Short mmCIF file of C-alpha atoms in Angstrom, two decimals:
data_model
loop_
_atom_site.label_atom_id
_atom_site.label_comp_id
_atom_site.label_asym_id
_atom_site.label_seq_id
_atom_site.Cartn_x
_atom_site.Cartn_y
_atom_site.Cartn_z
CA UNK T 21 10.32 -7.11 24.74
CA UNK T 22 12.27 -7.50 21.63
CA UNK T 23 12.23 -5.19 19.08
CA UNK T 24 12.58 -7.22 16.08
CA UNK T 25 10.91 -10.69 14.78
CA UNK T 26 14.30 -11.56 13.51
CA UNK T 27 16.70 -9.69 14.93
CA UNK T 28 19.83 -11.36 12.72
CA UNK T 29 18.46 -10.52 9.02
CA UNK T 30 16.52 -7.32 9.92
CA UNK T 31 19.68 -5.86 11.10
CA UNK T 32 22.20 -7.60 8.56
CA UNK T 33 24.69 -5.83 7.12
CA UNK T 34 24.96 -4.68 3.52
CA UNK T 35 27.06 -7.41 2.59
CA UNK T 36 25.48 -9.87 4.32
CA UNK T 37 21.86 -8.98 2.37
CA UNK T 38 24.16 -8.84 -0.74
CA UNK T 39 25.51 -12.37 -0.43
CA UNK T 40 21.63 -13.62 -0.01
CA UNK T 41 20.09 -11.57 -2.40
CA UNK T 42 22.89 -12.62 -5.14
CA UNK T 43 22.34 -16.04 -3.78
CA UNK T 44 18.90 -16.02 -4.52
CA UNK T 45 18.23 -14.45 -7.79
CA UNK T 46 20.59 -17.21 -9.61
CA UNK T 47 18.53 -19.82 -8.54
CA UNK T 48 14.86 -17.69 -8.80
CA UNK T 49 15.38 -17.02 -12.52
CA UNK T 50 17.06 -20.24 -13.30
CA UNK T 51 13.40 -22.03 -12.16
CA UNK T 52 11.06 -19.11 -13.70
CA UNK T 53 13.08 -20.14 -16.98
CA UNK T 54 12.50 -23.58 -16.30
CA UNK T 55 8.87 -23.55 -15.12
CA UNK T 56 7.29 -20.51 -16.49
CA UNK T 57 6.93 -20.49 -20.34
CA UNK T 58 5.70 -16.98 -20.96
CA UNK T 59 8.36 -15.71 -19.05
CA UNK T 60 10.89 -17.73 -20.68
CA UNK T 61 9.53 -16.34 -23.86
CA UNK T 62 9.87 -12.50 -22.54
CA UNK T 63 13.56 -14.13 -21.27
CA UNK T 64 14.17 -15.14 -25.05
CA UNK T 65 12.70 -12.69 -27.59
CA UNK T 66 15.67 -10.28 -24.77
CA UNK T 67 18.13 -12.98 -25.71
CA UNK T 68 18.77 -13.81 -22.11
CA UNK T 69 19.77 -16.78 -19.98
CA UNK T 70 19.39 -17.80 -17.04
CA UNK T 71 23.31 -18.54 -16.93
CA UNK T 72 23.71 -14.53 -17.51
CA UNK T 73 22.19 -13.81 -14.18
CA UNK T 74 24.92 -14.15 -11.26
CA UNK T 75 23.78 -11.13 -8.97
CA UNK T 76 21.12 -8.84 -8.48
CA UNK T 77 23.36 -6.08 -10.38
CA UNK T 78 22.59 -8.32 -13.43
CA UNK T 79 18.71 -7.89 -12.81
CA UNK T 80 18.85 -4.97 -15.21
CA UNK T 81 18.77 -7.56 -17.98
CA UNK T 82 15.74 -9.26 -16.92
CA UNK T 83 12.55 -8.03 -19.35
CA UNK T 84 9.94 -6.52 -16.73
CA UNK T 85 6.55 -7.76 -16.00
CA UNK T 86 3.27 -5.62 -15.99
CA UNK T 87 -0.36 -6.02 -15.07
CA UNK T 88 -0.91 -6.97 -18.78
CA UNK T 89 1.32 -9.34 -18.77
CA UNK T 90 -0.87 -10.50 -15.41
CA UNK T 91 -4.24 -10.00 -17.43
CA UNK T 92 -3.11 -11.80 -20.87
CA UNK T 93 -1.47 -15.28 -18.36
CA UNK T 94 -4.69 -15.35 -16.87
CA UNK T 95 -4.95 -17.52 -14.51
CA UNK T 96 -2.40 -20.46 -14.90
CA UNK T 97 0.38 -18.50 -17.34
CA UNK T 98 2.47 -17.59 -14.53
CA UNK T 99 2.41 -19.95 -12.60
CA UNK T 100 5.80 -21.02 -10.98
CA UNK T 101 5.30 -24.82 -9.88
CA UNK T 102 3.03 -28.09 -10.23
CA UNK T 103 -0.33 -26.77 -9.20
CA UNK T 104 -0.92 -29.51 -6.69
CA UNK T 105 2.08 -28.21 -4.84
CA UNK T 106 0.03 -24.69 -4.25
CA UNK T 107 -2.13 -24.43 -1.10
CA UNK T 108 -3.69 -21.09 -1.93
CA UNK T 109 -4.75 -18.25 -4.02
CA UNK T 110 -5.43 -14.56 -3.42
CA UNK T 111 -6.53 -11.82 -5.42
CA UNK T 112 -7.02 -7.89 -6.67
CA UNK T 113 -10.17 -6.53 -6.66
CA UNK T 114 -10.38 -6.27 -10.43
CA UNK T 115 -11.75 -2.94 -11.17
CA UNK T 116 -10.52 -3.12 -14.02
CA UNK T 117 -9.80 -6.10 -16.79
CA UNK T 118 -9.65 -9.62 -15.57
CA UNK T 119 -8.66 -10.41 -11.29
CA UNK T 120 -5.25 -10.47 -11.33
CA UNK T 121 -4.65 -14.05 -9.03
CA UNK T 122 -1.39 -15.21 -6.95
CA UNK T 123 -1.04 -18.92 -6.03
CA UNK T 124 1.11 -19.21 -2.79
CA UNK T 125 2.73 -22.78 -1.90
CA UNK T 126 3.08 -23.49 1.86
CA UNK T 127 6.16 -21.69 1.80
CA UNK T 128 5.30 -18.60 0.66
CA UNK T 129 2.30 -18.24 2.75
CA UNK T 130 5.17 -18.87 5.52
CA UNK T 131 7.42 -15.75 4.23
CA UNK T 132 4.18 -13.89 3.74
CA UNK T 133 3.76 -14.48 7.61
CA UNK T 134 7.27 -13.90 8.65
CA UNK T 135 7.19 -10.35 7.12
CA UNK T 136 3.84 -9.08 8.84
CA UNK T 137 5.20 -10.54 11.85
CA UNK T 138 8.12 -8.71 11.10
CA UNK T 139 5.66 -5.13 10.74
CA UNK T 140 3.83 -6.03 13.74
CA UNK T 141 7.04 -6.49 15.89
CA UNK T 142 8.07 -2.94 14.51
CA UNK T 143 4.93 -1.02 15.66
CA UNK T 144 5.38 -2.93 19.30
CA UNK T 145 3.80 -6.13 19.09
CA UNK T 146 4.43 -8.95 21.30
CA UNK T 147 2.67 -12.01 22.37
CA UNK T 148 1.39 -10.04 25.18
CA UNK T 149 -0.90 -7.88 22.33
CA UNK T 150 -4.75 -7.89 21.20
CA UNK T 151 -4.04 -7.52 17.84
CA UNK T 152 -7.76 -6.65 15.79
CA UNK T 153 -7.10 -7.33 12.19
CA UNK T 154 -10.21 -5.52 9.93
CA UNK T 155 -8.84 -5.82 6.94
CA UNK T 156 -11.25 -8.15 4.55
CA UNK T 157 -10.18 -11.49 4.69
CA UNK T 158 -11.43 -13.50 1.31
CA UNK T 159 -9.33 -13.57 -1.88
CA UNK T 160 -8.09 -9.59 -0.32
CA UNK T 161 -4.68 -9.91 1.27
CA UNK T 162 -4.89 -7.74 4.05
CA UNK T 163 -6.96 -9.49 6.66
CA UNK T 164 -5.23 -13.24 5.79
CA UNK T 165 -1.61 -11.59 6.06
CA UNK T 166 -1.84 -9.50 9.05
CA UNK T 167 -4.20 -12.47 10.39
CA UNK T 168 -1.09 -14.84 9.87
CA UNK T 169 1.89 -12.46 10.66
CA UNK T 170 -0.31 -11.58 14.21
CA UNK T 171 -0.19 -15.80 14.84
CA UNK T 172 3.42 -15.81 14.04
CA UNK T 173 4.12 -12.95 17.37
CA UNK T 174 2.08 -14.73 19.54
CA UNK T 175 -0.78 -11.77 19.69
CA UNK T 176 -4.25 -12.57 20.55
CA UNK T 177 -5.67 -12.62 17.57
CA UNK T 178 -9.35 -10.53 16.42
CA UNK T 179 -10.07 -11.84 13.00
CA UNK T 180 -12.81 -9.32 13.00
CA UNK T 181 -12.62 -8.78 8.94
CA UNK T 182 -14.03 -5.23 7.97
CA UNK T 183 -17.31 -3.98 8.65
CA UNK T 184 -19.62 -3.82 11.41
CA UNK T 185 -17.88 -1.05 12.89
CA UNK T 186 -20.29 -1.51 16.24
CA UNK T 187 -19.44 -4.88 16.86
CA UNK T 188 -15.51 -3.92 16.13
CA UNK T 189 -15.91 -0.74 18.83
CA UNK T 190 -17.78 -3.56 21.13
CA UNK T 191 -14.43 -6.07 20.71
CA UNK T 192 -12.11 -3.36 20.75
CA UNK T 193 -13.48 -2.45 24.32
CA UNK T 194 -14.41 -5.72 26.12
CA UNK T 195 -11.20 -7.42 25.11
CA UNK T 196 -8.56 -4.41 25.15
CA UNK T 197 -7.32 -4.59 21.53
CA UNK T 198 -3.50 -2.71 21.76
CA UNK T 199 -2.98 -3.06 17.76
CA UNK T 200 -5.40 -2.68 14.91
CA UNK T 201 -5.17 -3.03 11.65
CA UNK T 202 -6.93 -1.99 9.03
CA UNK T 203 -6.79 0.73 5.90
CA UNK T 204 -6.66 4.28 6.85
CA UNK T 205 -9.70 5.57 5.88
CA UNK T 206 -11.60 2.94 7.84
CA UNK T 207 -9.30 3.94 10.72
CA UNK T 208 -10.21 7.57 10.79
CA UNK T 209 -13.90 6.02 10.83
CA UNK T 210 -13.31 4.22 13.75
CA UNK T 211 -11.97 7.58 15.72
CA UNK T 212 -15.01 9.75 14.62
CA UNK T 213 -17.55 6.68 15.60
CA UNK T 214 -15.90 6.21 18.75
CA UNK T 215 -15.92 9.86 19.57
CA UNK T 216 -19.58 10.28 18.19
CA UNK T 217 -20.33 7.45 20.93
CA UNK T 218 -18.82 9.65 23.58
CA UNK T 219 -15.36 7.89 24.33
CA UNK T 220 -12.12 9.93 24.36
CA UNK T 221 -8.74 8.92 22.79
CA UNK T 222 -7.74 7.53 26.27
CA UNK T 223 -10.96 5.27 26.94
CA UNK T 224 -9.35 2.75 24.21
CA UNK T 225 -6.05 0.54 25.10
CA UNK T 226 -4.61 0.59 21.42
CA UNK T 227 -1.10 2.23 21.64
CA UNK T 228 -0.39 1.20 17.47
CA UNK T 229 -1.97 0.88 13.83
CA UNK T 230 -1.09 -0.44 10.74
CA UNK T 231 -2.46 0.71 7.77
CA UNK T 232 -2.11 0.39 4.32
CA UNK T 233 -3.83 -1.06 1.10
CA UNK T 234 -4.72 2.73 -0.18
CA UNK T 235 -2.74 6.21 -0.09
CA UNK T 236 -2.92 8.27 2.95
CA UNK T 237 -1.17 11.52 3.74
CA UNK T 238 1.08 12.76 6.79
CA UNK T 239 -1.52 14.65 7.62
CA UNK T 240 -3.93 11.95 8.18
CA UNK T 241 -1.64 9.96 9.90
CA UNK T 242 -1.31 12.73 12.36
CA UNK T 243 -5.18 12.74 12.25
CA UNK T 244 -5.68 8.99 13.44
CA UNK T 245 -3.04 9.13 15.85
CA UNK T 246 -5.04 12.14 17.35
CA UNK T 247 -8.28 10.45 17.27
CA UNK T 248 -7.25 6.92 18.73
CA UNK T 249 -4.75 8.15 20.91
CA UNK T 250 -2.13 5.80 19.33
CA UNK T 251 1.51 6.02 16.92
CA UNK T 252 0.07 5.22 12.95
CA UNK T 253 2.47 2.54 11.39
CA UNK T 254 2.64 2.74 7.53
CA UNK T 255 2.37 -0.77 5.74
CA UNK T 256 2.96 -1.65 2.35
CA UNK T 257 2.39 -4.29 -0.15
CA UNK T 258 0.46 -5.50 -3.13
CA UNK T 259 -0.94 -9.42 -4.24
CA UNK T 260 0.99 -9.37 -7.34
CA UNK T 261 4.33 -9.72 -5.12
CA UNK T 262 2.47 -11.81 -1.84
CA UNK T 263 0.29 -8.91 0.07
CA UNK T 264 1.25 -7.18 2.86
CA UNK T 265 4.37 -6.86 4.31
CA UNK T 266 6.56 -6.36 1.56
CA UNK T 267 7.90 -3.71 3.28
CA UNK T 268 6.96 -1.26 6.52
CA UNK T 269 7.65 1.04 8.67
CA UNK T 270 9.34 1.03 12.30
CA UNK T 271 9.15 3.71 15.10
CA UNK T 272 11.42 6.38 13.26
CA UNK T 273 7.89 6.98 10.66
CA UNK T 274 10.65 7.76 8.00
CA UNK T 275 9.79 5.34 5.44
CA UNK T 276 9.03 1.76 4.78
CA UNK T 277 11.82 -0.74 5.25
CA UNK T 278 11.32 -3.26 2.35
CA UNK T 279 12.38 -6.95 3.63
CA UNK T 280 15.16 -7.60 1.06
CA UNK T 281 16.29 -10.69 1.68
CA UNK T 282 13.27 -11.67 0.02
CA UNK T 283 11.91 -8.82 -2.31
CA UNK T 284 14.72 -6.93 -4.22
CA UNK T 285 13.47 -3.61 -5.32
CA UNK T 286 14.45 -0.85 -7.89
CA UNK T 287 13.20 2.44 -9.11
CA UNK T 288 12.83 3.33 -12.78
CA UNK T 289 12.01 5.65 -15.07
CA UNK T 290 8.45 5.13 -15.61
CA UNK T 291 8.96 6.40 -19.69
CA UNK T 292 12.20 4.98 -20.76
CA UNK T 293 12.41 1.77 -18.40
CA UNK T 294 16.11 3.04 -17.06
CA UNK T 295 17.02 2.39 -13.27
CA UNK T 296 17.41 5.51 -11.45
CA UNK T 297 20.18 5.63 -8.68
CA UNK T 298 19.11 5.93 -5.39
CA UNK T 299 17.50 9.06 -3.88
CA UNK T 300 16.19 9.46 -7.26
CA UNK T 301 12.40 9.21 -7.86
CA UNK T 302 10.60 7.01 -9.93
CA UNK T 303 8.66 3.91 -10.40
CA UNK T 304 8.77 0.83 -8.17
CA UNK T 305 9.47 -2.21 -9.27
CA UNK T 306 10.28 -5.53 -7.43
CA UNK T 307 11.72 -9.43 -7.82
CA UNK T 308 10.80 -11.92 -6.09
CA UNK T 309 13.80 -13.52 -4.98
CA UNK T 310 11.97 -16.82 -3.16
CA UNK T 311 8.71 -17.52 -3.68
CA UNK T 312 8.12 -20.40 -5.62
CA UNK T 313 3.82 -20.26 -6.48
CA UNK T 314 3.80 -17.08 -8.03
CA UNK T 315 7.36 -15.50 -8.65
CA UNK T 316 7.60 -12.39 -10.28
CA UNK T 317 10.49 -11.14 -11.91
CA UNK T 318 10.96 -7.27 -12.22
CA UNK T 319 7.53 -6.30 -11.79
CA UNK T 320 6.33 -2.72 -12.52
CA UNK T 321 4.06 -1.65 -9.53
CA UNK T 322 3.31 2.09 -11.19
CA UNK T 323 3.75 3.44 -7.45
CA UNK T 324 6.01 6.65 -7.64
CA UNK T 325 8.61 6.78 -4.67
CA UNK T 326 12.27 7.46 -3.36
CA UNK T 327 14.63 4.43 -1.80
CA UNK T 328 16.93 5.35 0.29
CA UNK T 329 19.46 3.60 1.95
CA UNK T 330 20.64 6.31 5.31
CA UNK T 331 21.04 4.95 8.14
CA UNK T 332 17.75 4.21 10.56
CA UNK T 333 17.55 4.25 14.02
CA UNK T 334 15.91 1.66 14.76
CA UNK T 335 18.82 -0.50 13.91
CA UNK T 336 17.47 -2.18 10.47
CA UNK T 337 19.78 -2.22 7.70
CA UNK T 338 17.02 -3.13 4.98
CA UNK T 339 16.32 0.21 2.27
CA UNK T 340 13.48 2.05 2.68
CA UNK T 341 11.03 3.14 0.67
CA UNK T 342 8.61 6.36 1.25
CA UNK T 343 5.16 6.34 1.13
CA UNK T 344 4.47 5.67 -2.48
CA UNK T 345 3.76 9.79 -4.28
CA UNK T 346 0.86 8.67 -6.83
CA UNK T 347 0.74 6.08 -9.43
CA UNK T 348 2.13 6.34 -12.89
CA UNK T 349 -1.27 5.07 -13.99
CA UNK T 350 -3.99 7.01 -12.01
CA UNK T 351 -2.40 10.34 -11.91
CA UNK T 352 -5.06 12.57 -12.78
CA UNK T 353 -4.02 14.57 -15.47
CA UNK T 354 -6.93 18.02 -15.49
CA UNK T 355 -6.41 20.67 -18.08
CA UNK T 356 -3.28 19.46 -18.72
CA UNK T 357 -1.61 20.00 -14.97
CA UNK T 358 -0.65 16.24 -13.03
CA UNK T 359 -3.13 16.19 -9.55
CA UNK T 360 -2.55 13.34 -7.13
CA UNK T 361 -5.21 13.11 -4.81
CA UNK T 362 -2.83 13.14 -1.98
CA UNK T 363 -2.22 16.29 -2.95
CA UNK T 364 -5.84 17.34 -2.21
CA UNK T 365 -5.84 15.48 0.94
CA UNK T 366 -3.05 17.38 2.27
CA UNK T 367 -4.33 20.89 2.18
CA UNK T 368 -7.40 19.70 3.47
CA UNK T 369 -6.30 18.75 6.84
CA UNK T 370 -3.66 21.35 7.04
CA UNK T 371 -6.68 23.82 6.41
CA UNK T 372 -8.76 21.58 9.22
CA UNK T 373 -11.16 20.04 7.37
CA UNK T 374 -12.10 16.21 7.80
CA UNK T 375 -10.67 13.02 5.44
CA UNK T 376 -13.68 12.78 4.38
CA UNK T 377 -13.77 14.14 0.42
CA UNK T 378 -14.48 12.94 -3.14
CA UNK T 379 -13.56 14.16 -5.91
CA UNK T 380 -14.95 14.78 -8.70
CA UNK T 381 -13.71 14.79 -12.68
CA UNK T 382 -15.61 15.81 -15.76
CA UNK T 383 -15.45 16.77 -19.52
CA UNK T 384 -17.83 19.61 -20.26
CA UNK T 385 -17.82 21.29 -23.50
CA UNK T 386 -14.35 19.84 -24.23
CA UNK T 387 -12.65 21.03 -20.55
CA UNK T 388 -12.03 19.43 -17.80
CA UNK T 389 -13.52 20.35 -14.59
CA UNK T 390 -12.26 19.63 -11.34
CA UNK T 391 -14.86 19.33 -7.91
CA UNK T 392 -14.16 18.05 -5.01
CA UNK T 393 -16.99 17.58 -2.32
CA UNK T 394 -15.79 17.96 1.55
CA UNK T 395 -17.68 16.96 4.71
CA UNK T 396 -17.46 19.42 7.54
CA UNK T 397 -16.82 18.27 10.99
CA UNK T 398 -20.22 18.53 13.13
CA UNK T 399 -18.41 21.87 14.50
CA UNK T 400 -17.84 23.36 11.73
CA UNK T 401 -21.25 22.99 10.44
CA UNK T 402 -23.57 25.93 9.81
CA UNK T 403 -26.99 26.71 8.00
CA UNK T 404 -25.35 30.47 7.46
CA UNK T 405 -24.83 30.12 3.31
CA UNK T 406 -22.61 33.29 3.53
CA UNK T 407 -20.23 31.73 5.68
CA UNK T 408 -20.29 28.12 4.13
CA UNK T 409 -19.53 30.41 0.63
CA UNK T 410 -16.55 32.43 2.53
CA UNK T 411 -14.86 28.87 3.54
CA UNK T 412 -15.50 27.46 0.25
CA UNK T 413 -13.62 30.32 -1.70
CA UNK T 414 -10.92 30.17 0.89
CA UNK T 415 -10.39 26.23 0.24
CA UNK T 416 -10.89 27.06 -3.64
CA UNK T 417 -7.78 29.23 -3.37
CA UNK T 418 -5.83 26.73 -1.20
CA UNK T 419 -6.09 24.49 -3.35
CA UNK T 420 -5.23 26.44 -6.33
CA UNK T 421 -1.82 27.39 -4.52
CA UNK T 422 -0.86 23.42 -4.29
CA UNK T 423 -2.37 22.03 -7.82
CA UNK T 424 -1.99 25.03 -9.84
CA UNK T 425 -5.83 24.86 -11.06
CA UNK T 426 -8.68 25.82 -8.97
CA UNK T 427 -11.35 23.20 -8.39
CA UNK T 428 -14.74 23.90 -7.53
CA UNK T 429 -15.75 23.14 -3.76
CA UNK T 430 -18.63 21.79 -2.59
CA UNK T 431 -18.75 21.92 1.65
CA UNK T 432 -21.74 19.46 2.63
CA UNK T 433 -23.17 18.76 5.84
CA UNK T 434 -22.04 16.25 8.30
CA UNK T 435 -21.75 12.51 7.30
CA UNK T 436 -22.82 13.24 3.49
CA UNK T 437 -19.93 11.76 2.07
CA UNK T 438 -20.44 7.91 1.88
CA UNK T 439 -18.41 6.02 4.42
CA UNK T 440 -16.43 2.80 2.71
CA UNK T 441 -15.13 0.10 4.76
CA UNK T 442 -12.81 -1.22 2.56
CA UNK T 443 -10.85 1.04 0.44
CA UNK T 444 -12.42 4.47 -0.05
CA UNK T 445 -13.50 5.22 -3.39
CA UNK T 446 -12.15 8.80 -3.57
CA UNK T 447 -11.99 9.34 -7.38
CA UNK T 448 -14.42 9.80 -9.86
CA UNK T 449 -13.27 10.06 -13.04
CA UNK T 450 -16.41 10.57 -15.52
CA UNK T 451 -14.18 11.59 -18.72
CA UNK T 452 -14.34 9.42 -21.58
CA UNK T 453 -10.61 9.19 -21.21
CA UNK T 454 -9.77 5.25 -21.90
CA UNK T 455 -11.62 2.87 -24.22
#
């Protein structure tokens, strides 16, 4: 069973990705400039040309793209070729502002593909897997890209969508699913409905997951992995830059290998705009160095992470990115100290509580206040309010140890917390803190 989906560019060598990736970018920017007018305007009021890009080194020059730049092209203003050449669109959720929406041509639905194929061939697939995509499918990337990539290995394929997590138990079980994909949360779901309906971790056939589209924690992975009986495969992406499988991770779990020959990434400061050298962290930004529908050119993701280009053992050559640390733009800021929720998610499972939490932000006479509600596992539940108190105050000051503020804790009864089956809403935020 082969161990990669193309063995020849996965495992390149520096030089070799070099030579494509300075290949590439030449002939990306020289089209944007040709076919996308607000980015040729960005490309002007910078005084640059397409004839002063040779190599990605000279990507520094480029202006940058955000998700208002995405909100004020709405929906045609970046868009890199005749429409009629386009075969589809996909699209954010839009919580907030306008839908940011990608047109694809034929052949960048193909890349798109290639790399989930490439992710599922990392976690183990073959065309001898039950692969059960729940992921939505719709304008949401997840469920069309791992739906596609799963075609491209061969797998039997479970376009189950999300939801329904009966009928996706039922499926799972009658046909012997090996991989499933889906977000974490939903994943963890699955385990604690599975073992609520009396199966154990080795009554299942999956052996791998991949899971992305929201943050998740070490600690969770170790969770799932527990729960299903299977190895948790990290996979990251976003719509702006195609949707899954921009990059992913392979059996060493040390990081997301981003597919360069066709996404070139760097990290900058999120404040000043500098690129950091590597090892160094900041904010993630990527070019598209192919696609032709909807080709961004240094586009700020506001994830916060770390490249690094050590060696892997796996054999691929591509960087790798961590798990992304927070967001420049949703890091809660609460009396003045930065809390990422991962944060909060971390010392809950290493103080063996469930991944089920929300929490909770407020303003009240002019200071913040910081809850956070956690479900207890049916075990730990008890009616005794002394105890419930005693593990409260205990969380209270483990938390206070890794955020530097204490929150308030609020331990509720089995199942309280509502369940999502996309992405889980964990935050709310009911400051006045944005007009």
């Amino acid at each position: 069973m082969s161990k990669y989906y193309q063995q020849d560019i996965e495992t390149a060598s520096r030089e070799e990705i070099l030579a494509i990736q300075n290949e590439k970018i030449a002939k990306q920017v020289k089209r944007v400039y040709e076919n996308v007018p607000y980015y040729r305007d960005l490309m002007d009021k910078k005084g640059v040309k397409p004839e002063d890009i040779h190599s990605v080194e000279d990507i520094q020059k480029l202006p940058f793209l955000t998700k208002s730049d995405l909100r004020e092209a709405y929906p045609y203003g970046l868009l890199g070729c005749d429409l009629k050449d386009c075969v589809r669109i996909q699209s954010t959720s839009g919580t907030t502002g306008k839908r940011v929406v990608a047109f694809y041509t034929q052949s960048d639905v193909d890349l798109w593909e290639e790399c989930c194929a490439r992710a599922i061939v990392a976690a183990g697939g073959s065309n001898e897997d039950v692969c059960q995509v729940c992921y939505g499918y719709g304008l949401f990337t997840g469920g069309p890209g791992l739906n596609g990539g799963s075609h491209k290995v061969g797998c039997l394929t479970l376009p189950m969508s999300s939801g329904n997590t009966e009928r996706q138990i039922q499926f799972m079980m009658d046909l012997g699913s090996t991989i499933i994909c889906c977000t974490p949360s939903y994943a963890a779901y699955i385990g604690e409905t599975l073992a609520a309906m009396g199966y154990k971790p080795e009554d299942n056939k999956l052996k791998a997951g991949i899971f992305g589209a929201e943050p998740w924690t070490e600690e969770m992975r170790q969770s799932i992995q527990k729960s299903l009986g299977i190895k948790a495969y990290d996979i990251y992406g976003l719509t702006e830059i195609s949707g899954p499988g921009v990059a992913f991770e392979c059996e060493a779990q040390t990081g997301m290998h981003i597919n360069e020959d066709h996404f070139y990434a760097e990290v900058i400061n999120p404040e000043t705009g500098e690129v950091l050298p590597e090892g160094e962290k900041g904010e993630l930004v990527f070019t598209c160095l192919d696609k032709v529908g909807f080709p961004m050119l240094r586009y700020r993701t506001r994830d916060i992470c770390v490249l690094t280009r050590e060696k892997c053992s796996c054999g691929r050559t591509h960087v790798k990115m961590t798990k992304p640390m927070g967001r420049s733009d949703d890091m809660l800021i609460i009396r003045g100290v930065n809390v990422f929720p991962s944060q909060i998610e971390t010392v809950l499972l290493n103080e063996g509580y469930t991944p089920n939490y929300q929490i909770l932000v407020d303003r009240v006479n002019n200071s913040d206040t910081l809850d956070i509600n956690v479900e207890l596992a049916p075990e730990q539940f008890t009616d005794k309010i002394r105890d419930i108190q005693a593990r409260e105050k205990a969380l209270e000051g483990a938390m206070r140890s890794m955020l530097g503020i204490g929150p308030k804790i609020h331990l509720l009864a089995p199942g309280s917390v509502v369940r999502s089956e996309g992405k889980a809403v964990r935050v709310i935020d009911k400051r006045k803190l944005h007009d």
